[in-house]
Amino acid sequence: LSSTRDPDSGGRPARAGEFQLIERYMAPLAAPRDGEDGGGDAFGLHNDAAVLPPLAPDERLVVTVDTLIQGRHFLDCPAETVGRKALRVNLSDLAAMGARPLGYLLASAWPQDIEEAWIADFCRGLAADQETFGVTLFGGDTTATSGPMTLSLTAFGKLNGATALDRGSVRPGDDIYVSGTLGDAYLGLRALCGELDGLAPAARDTLVRRYRLPEPRLALGQALLDEGLARSALDVSDGLAADLGHLLEASGVAAEIELAALPLGDAARQALTLLAEPPEVVLGGGDDYELLFAAAPGQRAAIAALAERLGLAITRIGRAGAGSGLVVRDAAGREVFLQHRGWTHF
Ligand SMILES: [Mg+2]
């Protein structure tokens, strides 16, 4: 893990004690996992680069990167959850490929006046998630910035075989499914922005937690791929309408989804009632990090059994067809107009 200078700081050390901070807080994250000798080594972050463990001949390496910027991708989050969210959104991308996580690189630009206690909490959160998801820090880069905190995390995973779940493999007639519940994180963000002050505290906590700590659906992605239940998946990060649009476009198919089928949790329903907004607003909200996938109708029983086994809701929300575009229908079969179709970055 190296340290670089911010050109804005005129070549001065980006931050006093940065090497001690790396040694104290980052190096422990790079320790080999207990009882595992995978044949790779981060060398306690003392070398210029890490050596990754070898893969079996039929395995494939999967790599993904995501950048989180304070105020844009995380807002009003305790330090302990910030690194975890950066890790989890990347693990969610691995889940969408059907991959198993191995480890990650972390490039961080911290504000120059950041307190050591913040970094300690940030790394404590990462350590907890490393344990939960069985990953380790391979290395990275740390610098200081005069701009907002920026975290870029690159996650590595592996596939058991040569194929991954793919966005371009939906076929007309496939069922469309989504895991978990939708809209919680989006409504949690709105709660943090002060829009849901009348909400019961327990419901508010549920929504805010979902915003701060998404659940990467790794076991689901791996099972869909390994058991041949689905060919096509992605994780919902920009909002279901936008992300399903990406899936349909990549596959050259159309889809219809039923508004009444969308899985909404109790907290989200309470929030929507309080806001006096219709359920379709969750289709335009981001940060769900649930898996959206398509499967042949012949797989319905196997997918129901998988949901049972994983203890995870998997809801059939619609169906793919020939043509292009997404149509959302209400209970009476009328087309629902979507005012916001999701998060766009520019
Ligand atoms: Mg993704």
mmCIF file of C-alpha atoms and ligand atoms in Angstrom:
data_model
loop_
_atom_site.group_PDB
_atom_site.id
_atom_site.type_symbol
_atom_site.label_atom_id
_atom_site.label_comp_id
_atom_site.label_asym_id
_atom_site.label_seq_id
_atom_site.Cartn_x
_atom_site.Cartn_y
_atom_site.Cartn_z
ATOM 1 C CA LEU A 1 0.000 0.000 0.000
ATOM 2 C CA SER A 2 1.671 3.149 -1.139
ATOM 3 C CA SER A 3 1.185 6.765 -0.274
ATOM 4 C CA THR A 4 0.961 9.558 -2.796
ATOM 5 C CA ARG A 5 0.997 13.326 -2.561
ATOM 6 C CA ASP A 6 -1.906 15.474 -3.567
ATOM 7 C CA PRO A 7 -0.627 17.988 -6.141
ATOM 8 C CA ASP A 8 -2.926 20.546 -4.464
ATOM 9 C CA SER A 9 -0.827 20.339 -1.328
ATOM 10 C CA GLY A 10 2.239 21.616 -3.198
ATOM 11 C CA GLY A 11 4.212 18.412 -2.686
ATOM 12 C CA ARG A 12 4.098 18.586 1.093
ATOM 13 C CA PRO A 13 3.350 15.281 2.831
ATOM 14 C CA ALA A 14 -0.383 14.799 2.341
ATOM 15 C CA ARG A 15 -0.940 14.215 6.015
ATOM 16 C CA ALA A 16 1.217 13.951 9.124
ATOM 17 C CA GLY A 17 1.696 10.390 10.274
ATOM 18 C CA GLU A 18 0.289 8.760 7.156
ATOM 19 C CA PHE A 19 2.752 5.882 7.236
ATOM 20 C CA GLN A 20 1.969 5.240 10.886
ATOM 21 C CA LEU A 21 -1.736 5.287 10.017
ATOM 22 C CA ILE A 22 -1.181 2.702 7.293
ATOM 23 C CA GLU A 23 0.872 0.564 9.649
ATOM 24 C CA ARG A 24 -1.564 0.912 12.538
ATOM 25 C CA TYR A 25 -4.906 0.552 10.766
ATOM 26 C CA MET A 26 -4.457 -0.766 7.231
ATOM 27 C CA ALA A 27 -1.744 -3.399 7.633
ATOM 28 C CA PRO A 28 -3.872 -5.531 10.023
ATOM 29 C CA LEU A 29 -6.558 -5.664 7.308
ATOM 30 C CA ALA A 30 -4.010 -7.225 4.959
ATOM 31 C CA ALA A 31 -3.094 -10.081 7.299
ATOM 32 C CA PRO A 32 -3.604 -13.568 5.817
ATOM 33 C CA ARG A 33 -6.895 -15.075 6.875
ATOM 34 C CA ASP A 34 -6.739 -17.619 9.710
ATOM 35 C CA GLY A 35 -5.904 -21.130 8.643
ATOM 36 C CA GLU A 36 -5.774 -20.175 4.989
ATOM 37 C CA ASP A 37 -2.723 -20.450 2.836
ATOM 38 C CA GLY A 38 -4.085 -19.458 -0.529
ATOM 39 C CA GLY A 39 -0.603 -18.986 -1.971
ATOM 40 C CA GLY A 40 -1.006 -15.203 -2.226
ATOM 41 C CA ASP A 41 0.523 -12.511 -0.052
ATOM 42 C CA ALA A 42 -0.027 -8.818 0.629
ATOM 43 C CA PHE A 43 3.301 -8.831 2.583
ATOM 44 C CA GLY A 44 1.736 -6.790 5.390
ATOM 45 C CA LEU A 45 1.603 -3.915 2.852
ATOM 46 C CA HIS A 46 5.417 -3.608 2.991
ATOM 47 C CA ASN A 47 6.084 -4.408 -0.643
ATOM 48 C CA ASP A 48 5.260 -2.501 -3.796
ATOM 49 C CA ALA A 49 2.512 -4.877 -4.822
ATOM 50 C CA ALA A 50 0.657 -7.964 -3.678
ATOM 51 C CA VAL A 51 0.905 -11.464 -5.106
ATOM 52 C CA LEU A 52 -2.475 -13.043 -5.720
ATOM 53 C CA PRO A 53 -3.185 -16.718 -5.005
ATOM 54 C CA PRO A 54 -3.284 -19.024 -8.029
ATOM 55 C CA LEU A 55 -6.604 -20.195 -9.440
ATOM 56 C CA ALA A 56 -7.538 -23.739 -10.365
ATOM 57 C CA PRO A 57 -7.367 -24.386 -14.141
ATOM 58 C CA ASP A 58 -11.166 -24.191 -14.587
ATOM 59 C CA GLU A 59 -11.579 -21.069 -12.430
ATOM 60 C CA ARG A 60 -11.679 -17.483 -13.720
ATOM 61 C CA LEU A 61 -10.690 -14.239 -12.007
ATOM 62 C CA VAL A 62 -13.435 -11.563 -11.819
ATOM 63 C CA VAL A 63 -12.572 -7.909 -11.135
ATOM 64 C CA THR A 64 -14.760 -4.878 -10.475
ATOM 65 C CA VAL A 65 -14.226 -1.311 -9.256
ATOM 66 C CA ASP A 66 -16.542 1.301 -7.760
ATOM 67 C CA THR A 67 -15.838 4.795 -6.496
ATOM 68 C CA LEU A 68 -17.736 6.431 -3.659
ATOM 69 C CA ILE A 69 -17.598 10.183 -3.140
ATOM 70 C CA GLN A 70 -18.692 11.796 0.090
ATOM 71 C CA GLY A 71 -21.875 13.829 -0.334
ATOM 72 C CA ARG A 72 -22.665 12.032 -3.577
ATOM 73 C CA HIS A 73 -22.597 8.312 -2.801
ATOM 74 C CA PHE A 74 -22.565 8.452 0.958
ATOM 75 C CA LEU A 75 -24.158 11.092 3.079
ATOM 76 C CA ASP A 76 -24.309 11.392 6.841
ATOM 77 C CA CYS A 77 -22.804 7.939 7.400
ATOM 78 C CA PRO A 78 -20.816 6.935 10.495
ATOM 79 C CA ALA A 79 -17.154 6.142 9.722
ATOM 80 C CA GLU A 80 -17.682 2.529 10.692
ATOM 81 C CA THR A 81 -20.197 2.052 7.836
ATOM 82 C CA VAL A 82 -18.432 4.010 5.061
ATOM 83 C CA GLY A 83 -15.734 1.462 4.233
ATOM 84 C CA ARG A 84 -18.227 -1.348 4.598
ATOM 85 C CA LYS A 85 -20.526 0.250 2.035
ATOM 86 C CA ALA A 86 -17.623 0.713 -0.389
ATOM 87 C CA LEU A 87 -16.747 -2.969 0.039
ATOM 88 C CA ARG A 88 -20.328 -4.189 -0.159
ATOM 89 C CA VAL A 89 -21.272 -2.378 -3.378
ATOM 90 C CA ASN A 90 -18.288 -4.064 -5.035
ATOM 91 C CA LEU A 91 -19.179 -7.459 -3.585
ATOM 92 C CA SER A 92 -22.667 -6.866 -4.980
ATOM 93 C CA ASP A 93 -21.141 -6.567 -8.461
ATOM 94 C CA LEU A 94 -19.315 -9.867 -7.898
ATOM 95 C CA ALA A 95 -22.649 -11.385 -6.796
ATOM 96 C CA ALA A 96 -24.241 -10.211 -10.032
ATOM 97 C CA MET A 97 -21.610 -12.199 -11.942
ATOM 98 C CA GLY A 98 -22.074 -15.318 -9.808
ATOM 99 C CA ALA A 99 -18.540 -14.957 -8.391
ATOM 100 C CA ARG A 100 -17.030 -15.758 -4.988
ATOM 101 C CA PRO A 101 -15.092 -12.882 -3.391
ATOM 102 C CA LEU A 102 -11.351 -13.153 -2.688
ATOM 103 C CA GLY A 103 -10.087 -9.744 -1.653
ATOM 104 C CA TYR A 104 -9.832 -6.079 -2.559
ATOM 105 C CA LEU A 105 -7.668 -3.054 -3.212
ATOM 106 C CA LEU A 106 -8.560 0.262 -1.622
ATOM 107 C CA ALA A 107 -7.526 3.655 -2.968
ATOM 108 C CA SER A 108 -8.591 6.400 -0.600
ATOM 109 C CA ALA A 109 -8.344 10.183 -0.693
ATOM 110 C CA TRP A 110 -9.072 11.557 2.765
ATOM 111 C CA PRO A 111 -9.664 15.176 3.708
ATOM 112 C CA GLN A 112 -6.484 16.631 5.207
ATOM 113 C CA ASP A 113 -8.115 17.400 8.546
ATOM 114 C CA ILE A 114 -9.494 13.902 9.069
ATOM 115 C CA GLU A 115 -9.204 12.627 12.633
ATOM 116 C CA GLU A 116 -7.383 9.450 13.532
ATOM 117 C CA ALA A 117 -10.479 8.204 15.396
ATOM 118 C CA TRP A 118 -12.432 8.379 12.137
ATOM 119 C CA ILE A 119 -9.844 6.223 10.356
ATOM 120 C CA ALA A 120 -9.821 3.768 13.276
ATOM 121 C CA ASP A 121 -13.625 3.390 13.075
ATOM 122 C CA PHE A 122 -13.525 3.121 9.283
ATOM 123 C CA CYS A 123 -10.996 0.282 9.485
ATOM 124 C CA ARG A 124 -12.849 -1.446 12.319
ATOM 125 C CA GLY A 125 -15.932 -1.587 10.069
ATOM 126 C CA LEU A 126 -13.867 -3.028 7.225
ATOM 127 C CA ALA A 127 -12.358 -5.646 9.538
ATOM 128 C CA ALA A 128 -15.853 -6.790 10.579
ATOM 129 C CA ASP A 129 -16.970 -7.107 6.956
ATOM 130 C CA GLN A 130 -13.781 -8.925 5.956
ATOM 131 C CA GLU A 131 -14.762 -11.521 8.526
ATOM 132 C CA THR A 132 -18.379 -11.663 7.316
ATOM 133 C CA PHE A 133 -17.530 -12.043 3.637
ATOM 134 C CA GLY A 134 -14.234 -13.940 3.840
ATOM 135 C CA VAL A 135 -12.074 -11.346 2.098
ATOM 136 C CA THR A 136 -8.792 -9.621 2.854
ATOM 137 C CA LEU A 137 -7.107 -6.373 1.824
ATOM 138 C CA PHE A 138 -4.603 -6.987 -0.991
ATOM 139 C CA GLY A 139 -3.249 -3.442 -1.017
ATOM 140 C CA GLY A 140 -4.044 0.054 -2.156
ATOM 141 C CA ASP A 141 -3.086 3.662 -2.050
ATOM 142 C CA THR A 142 -3.790 6.453 0.387
ATOM 143 C CA THR A 143 -3.622 10.168 -0.187
ATOM 144 C CA ALA A 144 -5.071 13.412 1.119
ATOM 145 C CA THR A 145 -7.316 15.760 -0.782
ATOM 146 C CA SER A 146 -8.712 19.262 -0.443
ATOM 147 C CA GLY A 147 -11.937 17.939 -2.000
ATOM 148 C CA PRO A 148 -14.528 15.498 -0.634
ATOM 149 C CA MET A 149 -13.474 12.109 0.671
ATOM 150 C CA THR A 150 -13.176 9.676 -2.229
ATOM 151 C CA LEU A 151 -12.897 5.914 -1.916
ATOM 152 C CA SER A 152 -12.195 3.672 -4.859
ATOM 153 C CA LEU A 153 -12.402 -0.006 -4.115
ATOM 154 C CA THR A 154 -11.466 -2.803 -6.512
ATOM 155 C CA ALA A 155 -12.768 -6.245 -5.624
ATOM 156 C CA PHE A 156 -11.455 -9.569 -6.900
ATOM 157 C CA GLY A 157 -13.497 -12.739 -7.069
ATOM 158 C CA LYS A 158 -13.454 -16.067 -8.817
ATOM 159 C CA LEU A 159 -15.834 -18.112 -10.915
ATOM 160 C CA ASN A 160 -15.983 -21.875 -10.678
ATOM 161 C CA GLY A 161 -16.109 -22.208 -14.444
ATOM 162 C CA ALA A 162 -15.586 -20.205 -17.591
ATOM 163 C CA THR A 163 -19.003 -18.543 -17.708
ATOM 164 C CA ALA A 164 -20.516 -15.773 -15.607
ATOM 165 C CA LEU A 165 -24.042 -14.485 -15.215
ATOM 166 C CA ASP A 166 -24.434 -12.101 -18.109
ATOM 167 C CA ARG A 167 -26.630 -9.081 -18.822
ATOM 168 C CA GLY A 168 -27.172 -10.008 -22.436
ATOM 169 C CA SER A 169 -28.784 -13.422 -22.008
ATOM 170 C CA VAL A 170 -32.457 -12.701 -21.239
ATOM 171 C CA ARG A 171 -34.805 -14.499 -23.650
ATOM 172 C CA PRO A 172 -38.427 -13.660 -24.507
ATOM 173 C CA GLY A 173 -40.665 -15.641 -22.163
ATOM 174 C CA ASP A 174 -38.186 -15.573 -19.257
ATOM 175 C CA ASP A 175 -39.547 -14.658 -15.847
ATOM 176 C CA ILE A 176 -38.044 -11.570 -14.201
ATOM 177 C CA TYR A 177 -37.168 -11.825 -10.505
ATOM 178 C CA VAL A 178 -35.745 -9.556 -7.835
ATOM 179 C CA SER A 179 -34.318 -10.505 -4.430
ATOM 180 C CA GLY A 180 -35.118 -8.906 -1.068
ATOM 181 C CA THR A 181 -37.127 -5.689 -0.909
ATOM 182 C CA LEU A 182 -36.985 -2.541 -3.026
ATOM 183 C CA GLY A 183 -36.814 1.128 -2.130
ATOM 184 C CA ASP A 184 -35.524 0.815 1.442
ATOM 185 C CA ALA A 185 -32.177 2.486 0.802
ATOM 186 C CA TYR A 186 -33.695 5.251 -1.306
ATOM 187 C CA LEU A 187 -36.227 6.004 1.414
ATOM 188 C CA GLY A 188 -33.461 5.718 4.036
ATOM 189 C CA LEU A 189 -31.551 8.436 2.207
ATOM 190 C CA ARG A 190 -34.672 10.596 2.154
ATOM 191 C CA ALA A 191 -35.019 9.992 5.894
ATOM 192 C CA LEU A 192 -31.419 11.205 6.361
ATOM 193 C CA CYS A 193 -32.327 14.276 4.308
ATOM 194 C CA GLY A 194 -35.078 15.077 6.830
ATOM 195 C CA GLU A 195 -38.068 14.108 4.687
ATOM 196 C CA LEU A 196 -39.411 11.386 6.970
ATOM 197 C CA ASP A 197 -39.278 12.929 10.414
ATOM 198 C CA GLY A 198 -42.766 11.628 11.278
ATOM 199 C CA LEU A 199 -41.774 7.999 10.661
ATOM 200 C CA ALA A 200 -41.688 5.536 13.579
ATOM 201 C CA PRO A 201 -38.065 5.244 14.814
ATOM 202 C CA ALA A 202 -37.852 1.489 14.165
ATOM 203 C CA ALA A 203 -38.972 1.913 10.551
ATOM 204 C CA ARG A 204 -36.596 4.825 10.063
ATOM 205 C CA ASP A 205 -33.695 2.774 11.466
ATOM 206 C CA THR A 206 -34.497 -0.098 9.105
ATOM 207 C CA LEU A 207 -34.443 2.182 6.063
ATOM 208 C CA VAL A 208 -31.307 4.091 7.085
ATOM 209 C CA ARG A 209 -29.459 0.871 7.792
ATOM 210 C CA ARG A 210 -30.360 -0.426 4.340
ATOM 211 C CA TYR A 211 -28.925 2.766 2.852
ATOM 212 C CA ARG A 212 -25.721 2.569 4.843
ATOM 213 C CA LEU A 213 -25.153 -1.187 4.714
ATOM 214 C CA PRO A 214 -26.408 -2.927 1.585
ATOM 215 C CA GLU A 215 -26.441 -6.737 1.590
ATOM 216 C CA PRO A 216 -24.509 -8.194 -1.339
ATOM 217 C CA ARG A 217 -26.483 -11.259 -2.487
ATOM 218 C CA LEU A 218 -23.433 -13.448 -3.003
ATOM 219 C CA ALA A 219 -24.997 -16.804 -2.126
ATOM 220 C CA LEU A 220 -27.875 -16.103 -4.497
ATOM 221 C CA GLY A 221 -25.645 -15.115 -7.415
ATOM 222 C CA GLN A 222 -23.422 -18.163 -6.936
ATOM 223 C CA ALA A 223 -26.391 -20.531 -6.734
ATOM 224 C CA LEU A 224 -28.084 -19.053 -9.813
ATOM 225 C CA LEU A 225 -24.916 -19.615 -11.814
ATOM 226 C CA ASP A 226 -23.634 -22.866 -10.343
ATOM 227 C CA GLU A 227 -27.030 -24.587 -10.388
ATOM 228 C CA GLY A 228 -27.868 -23.320 -13.857
ATOM 229 C CA LEU A 229 -31.054 -21.578 -12.676
ATOM 230 C CA ALA A 230 -30.412 -18.299 -14.490
ATOM 231 C CA ARG A 231 -28.156 -17.030 -17.261
ATOM 232 C CA SER A 232 -28.676 -13.344 -16.752
ATOM 233 C CA ALA A 233 -28.425 -11.053 -13.712
ATOM 234 C CA LEU A 234 -27.350 -7.644 -12.501
ATOM 235 C CA ASP A 235 -27.403 -5.830 -9.188
ATOM 236 C CA VAL A 236 -29.835 -2.956 -8.736
ATOM 237 C CA SER A 237 -27.727 0.101 -7.998
ATOM 238 C CA ASP A 238 -29.310 2.894 -10.061
ATOM 239 C CA GLY A 239 -32.955 1.901 -9.471
ATOM 240 C CA LEU A 240 -34.913 -1.062 -10.769
ATOM 241 C CA ALA A 241 -36.413 0.712 -13.789
ATOM 242 C CA ALA A 242 -33.014 1.924 -15.015
ATOM 243 C CA ASP A 243 -31.192 -1.317 -14.279
ATOM 244 C CA LEU A 244 -33.873 -3.542 -15.774
ATOM 245 C CA GLY A 245 -33.652 -1.254 -18.796
ATOM 246 C CA HIS A 246 -29.930 -2.064 -19.044
ATOM 247 C CA LEU A 247 -30.664 -5.780 -18.861
ATOM 248 C CA LEU A 248 -33.345 -5.604 -21.561
ATOM 249 C CA GLU A 249 -31.232 -3.448 -23.840
ATOM 250 C CA ALA A 250 -28.225 -5.739 -23.531
ATOM 251 C CA SER A 251 -30.440 -8.727 -24.313
ATOM 252 C CA GLY A 252 -32.522 -7.120 -27.077
ATOM 253 C CA VAL A 253 -35.830 -7.953 -25.385
ATOM 254 C CA ALA A 254 -38.824 -6.147 -23.825
ATOM 255 C CA ALA A 255 -40.437 -6.727 -20.434
ATOM 256 C CA GLU A 256 -43.593 -6.057 -18.491
ATOM 257 C CA ILE A 257 -43.576 -5.870 -14.726
ATOM 258 C CA GLU A 258 -46.504 -5.718 -12.330
ATOM 259 C CA LEU A 259 -46.593 -2.888 -9.838
ATOM 260 C CA ALA A 260 -48.528 -5.015 -7.351
ATOM 261 C CA ALA A 261 -45.772 -7.646 -7.389
ATOM 262 C CA LEU A 262 -42.943 -5.316 -6.297
ATOM 263 C CA PRO A 263 -41.542 -6.491 -2.955
ATOM 264 C CA LEU A 264 -41.887 -3.628 -0.484
ATOM 265 C CA GLY A 265 -41.043 -4.000 3.192
ATOM 266 C CA ASP A 266 -43.237 -2.706 5.995
ATOM 267 C CA ALA A 267 -40.924 0.219 6.715
ATOM 268 C CA ALA A 268 -40.960 1.290 3.060
ATOM 269 C CA ARG A 269 -44.767 1.082 2.937
ATOM 270 C CA GLN A 270 -45.034 3.230 6.047
ATOM 271 C CA ALA A 271 -42.635 5.763 4.535
ATOM 272 C CA LEU A 272 -44.557 5.926 1.249
ATOM 273 C CA THR A 273 -47.827 6.420 3.135
ATOM 274 C CA LEU A 274 -46.262 9.248 5.128
ATOM 275 C CA LEU A 275 -44.913 10.862 1.955
ATOM 276 C CA ALA A 276 -48.242 10.254 0.169
ATOM 277 C CA GLU A 277 -46.299 8.828 -2.779
ATOM 278 C CA PRO A 278 -47.229 5.837 -4.955
ATOM 279 C CA PRO A 279 -45.231 2.572 -4.853
ATOM 280 C CA GLU A 280 -43.705 3.135 -8.297
ATOM 281 C CA VAL A 281 -41.352 5.803 -6.883
ATOM 282 C CA VAL A 282 -39.140 2.982 -5.575
ATOM 283 C CA LEU A 283 -38.451 1.971 -9.202
ATOM 284 C CA GLY A 284 -36.565 5.229 -9.657
ATOM 285 C CA GLY A 285 -34.645 5.095 -6.366
ATOM 286 C CA GLY A 286 -31.113 3.670 -6.278
ATOM 287 C CA ASP A 287 -28.901 1.811 -3.819
ATOM 288 C CA ASP A 288 -31.022 -1.342 -3.446
ATOM 289 C CA TYR A 289 -28.145 -3.717 -4.251
ATOM 290 C CA GLU A 290 -30.601 -6.537 -4.745
ATOM 291 C CA LEU A 291 -30.126 -9.014 -7.585
ATOM 292 C CA LEU A 292 -32.384 -8.689 -10.607
ATOM 293 C CA PHE A 293 -32.355 -11.764 -12.810
ATOM 294 C CA ALA A 294 -34.202 -13.613 -15.537
ATOM 295 C CA ALA A 295 -34.933 -17.335 -15.600
ATOM 296 C CA ALA A 296 -36.914 -19.738 -17.760
ATOM 297 C CA PRO A 297 -40.459 -20.496 -16.469
ATOM 298 C CA GLY A 298 -39.378 -24.125 -15.990
ATOM 299 C CA GLN A 299 -37.178 -22.984 -13.081
ATOM 300 C CA ARG A 300 -39.983 -21.593 -10.887
ATOM 301 C CA ALA A 301 -40.041 -24.491 -8.419
ATOM 302 C CA ALA A 302 -36.231 -24.600 -8.161
ATOM 303 C CA ILE A 303 -36.078 -20.839 -7.552
ATOM 304 C CA ALA A 304 -38.772 -21.053 -4.863
ATOM 305 C CA ALA A 305 -36.743 -23.838 -3.210
ATOM 306 C CA LEU A 306 -33.587 -21.712 -3.429
ATOM 307 C CA ALA A 307 -35.359 -18.763 -1.757
ATOM 308 C CA GLU A 308 -36.406 -21.095 1.034
ATOM 309 C CA ARG A 309 -32.887 -22.489 1.416
ATOM 310 C CA LEU A 310 -31.267 -19.034 1.499
ATOM 311 C CA GLY A 311 -33.939 -17.535 3.758
ATOM 312 C CA LEU A 312 -34.205 -14.715 1.232
ATOM 313 C CA ALA A 313 -37.301 -13.367 -0.520
ATOM 314 C CA ILE A 314 -37.093 -13.879 -4.284
ATOM 315 C CA THR A 315 -40.063 -12.328 -6.053
ATOM 316 C CA ARG A 316 -41.236 -12.889 -9.611
ATOM 317 C CA ILE A 317 -42.174 -9.378 -10.765
ATOM 318 C CA GLY A 318 -42.770 -9.798 -14.483
ATOM 319 C CA ARG A 319 -41.849 -11.372 -17.759
ATOM 320 C CA ALA A 320 -39.622 -10.700 -20.744
ATOM 321 C CA GLY A 321 -41.053 -10.620 -24.260
ATOM 322 C CA ALA A 322 -40.087 -9.873 -27.834
ATOM 323 C CA GLY A 323 -39.392 -6.252 -28.771
ATOM 324 C CA SER A 324 -37.854 -3.543 -26.648
ATOM 325 C CA GLY A 325 -38.636 -1.339 -23.664
ATOM 326 C CA LEU A 326 -40.081 -1.716 -20.187
ATOM 327 C CA VAL A 327 -43.770 -1.435 -19.345
ATOM 328 C CA VAL A 328 -45.029 -1.276 -15.766
ATOM 329 C CA ARG A 329 -48.693 -2.238 -15.211
ATOM 330 C CA ASP A 330 -50.961 -1.595 -12.240
ATOM 331 C CA ALA A 331 -53.386 -4.157 -10.796
ATOM 332 C CA ALA A 332 -56.015 -3.172 -13.372
ATOM 333 C CA GLY A 333 -53.573 -3.747 -16.230
ATOM 334 C CA ARG A 334 -53.101 -0.042 -17.003
ATOM 335 C CA GLU A 335 -49.645 1.219 -17.912
ATOM 336 C CA VAL A 336 -47.972 3.213 -15.122
ATOM 337 C CA PHE A 337 -46.042 6.321 -16.119
ATOM 338 C CA LEU A 338 -42.677 6.577 -14.351
ATOM 339 C CA GLN A 339 -41.646 10.119 -13.583
ATOM 340 C CA HIS A 340 -38.125 9.165 -12.503
ATOM 341 C CA ARG A 341 -36.538 6.185 -14.164
ATOM 342 C CA GLY A 342 -33.480 6.085 -11.968
ATOM 343 C CA TRP A 343 -30.200 7.598 -11.007
ATOM 344 C CA THR A 344 -27.946 8.936 -13.699
ATOM 345 C CA HIS A 345 -24.382 9.967 -12.973
ATOM 346 C CA PHE A 346 -24.036 12.947 -15.333
HETATM 347 MG MG MG B 1 -23.560 -3.482 -10.798
#
